[in-house]
């Protein structure tokens, strides 16, 4: 459910936002919403990379056995 949000921005940014939104035929609300969604997506990818990095070198002391060795 959409809610109203009031922002205080530099006048130059407001003018840019109006101009950009008009040129791209979108509302300023949509422009801001899309930007926040993109930021959230980037944060989620970084979190995944952190978890993946934690696994790096986990098999350094005892490497994963070859499939043939298990038979």
Coordinates of C-alpha atoms in Angstrom, one line a residue:
X1 CA 0.0 0.0 0.0
X2 CA 1.6 3.3 -1.1
X3 CA 2.3 5.9 1.6
X4 CA 3.3 9.5 1.2
X5 CA 6.9 10.6 1.9
X6 CA 8.1 14.1 2.1
X7 CA 11.8 14.8 1.3
X8 CA 13.9 17.9 1.8
X9 CA 16.4 18.1 -1.1
X10 CA 18.6 20.7 -2.7
X11 CA 16.7 22.8 -5.2
X12 CA 19.1 21.8 -8.0
X13 CA 18.4 18.1 -7.3
X14 CA 14.6 18.7 -7.4
X15 CA 14.9 20.5 -10.7
X16 CA 17.0 17.6 -12.1
X17 CA 14.5 15.0 -10.8
X18 CA 11.6 16.9 -12.5
X19 CA 13.5 17.1 -15.7
X20 CA 14.7 13.5 -15.7
X21 CA 11.2 12.2 -14.8
X22 CA 9.6 14.2 -17.6
X23 CA 12.2 13.1 -20.2
X24 CA 11.7 9.5 -19.2
X25 CA 7.9 9.7 -18.8
X26 CA 7.9 8.5 -15.2
X27 CA 6.8 10.1 -11.9
X28 CA 9.4 11.2 -9.4
X29 CA 7.8 8.7 -7.0
X30 CA 8.5 5.9 -9.4
X31 CA 12.0 7.2 -10.1
X32 CA 12.8 7.2 -6.3
X33 CA 11.1 3.8 -5.8
X34 CA 13.1 2.2 -8.6
X35 CA 16.3 3.7 -7.2
X36 CA 15.6 2.2 -3.7
X37 CA 14.8 -1.2 -5.2
X38 CA 18.1 -1.1 -7.0
X39 CA 20.0 -0.3 -3.8
X40 CA 18.2 -3.1 -2.0
X41 CA 19.2 -5.6 -4.7
X42 CA 22.8 -4.5 -4.5
X43 CA 22.8 -5.0 -0.7
X44 CA 21.4 -8.5 -1.1
X45 CA 24.0 -9.4 -3.6
X46 CA 26.8 -8.1 -1.3
X47 CA 25.3 -10.2 1.6
X48 CA 25.5 -13.3 -0.6
X49 CA 29.0 -12.5 -1.6
X50 CA 30.0 -12.2 2.1
X51 CA 28.5 -15.6 2.9
X52 CA 30.3 -17.1 -0.1
X53 CA 33.6 -15.5 1.0
X54 CA 33.2 -17.1 4.4
X55 CA 33.2 -20.5 2.7
X56 CA 36.4 -19.7 0.8
X57 CA 39.2 -22.1 1.8
X58 CA 36.9 -24.3 3.9
X59 CA 38.4 -27.4 2.3
X60 CA 42.0 -26.2 2.4
X61 CA 43.1 -28.6 5.1
X62 CA 41.1 -31.6 3.8
X63 CA 40.4 -31.2 0.1
X64 CA 37.1 -32.6 -1.4
X65 CA 37.8 -36.2 -2.3
X66 CA 37.6 -37.2 -5.9
X67 CA 34.5 -39.2 -6.9
X68 CA 36.7 -42.2 -7.8
X69 CA 38.3 -42.2 -4.3
X70 CA 34.9 -42.6 -2.8
X71 CA 34.1 -45.8 -4.8

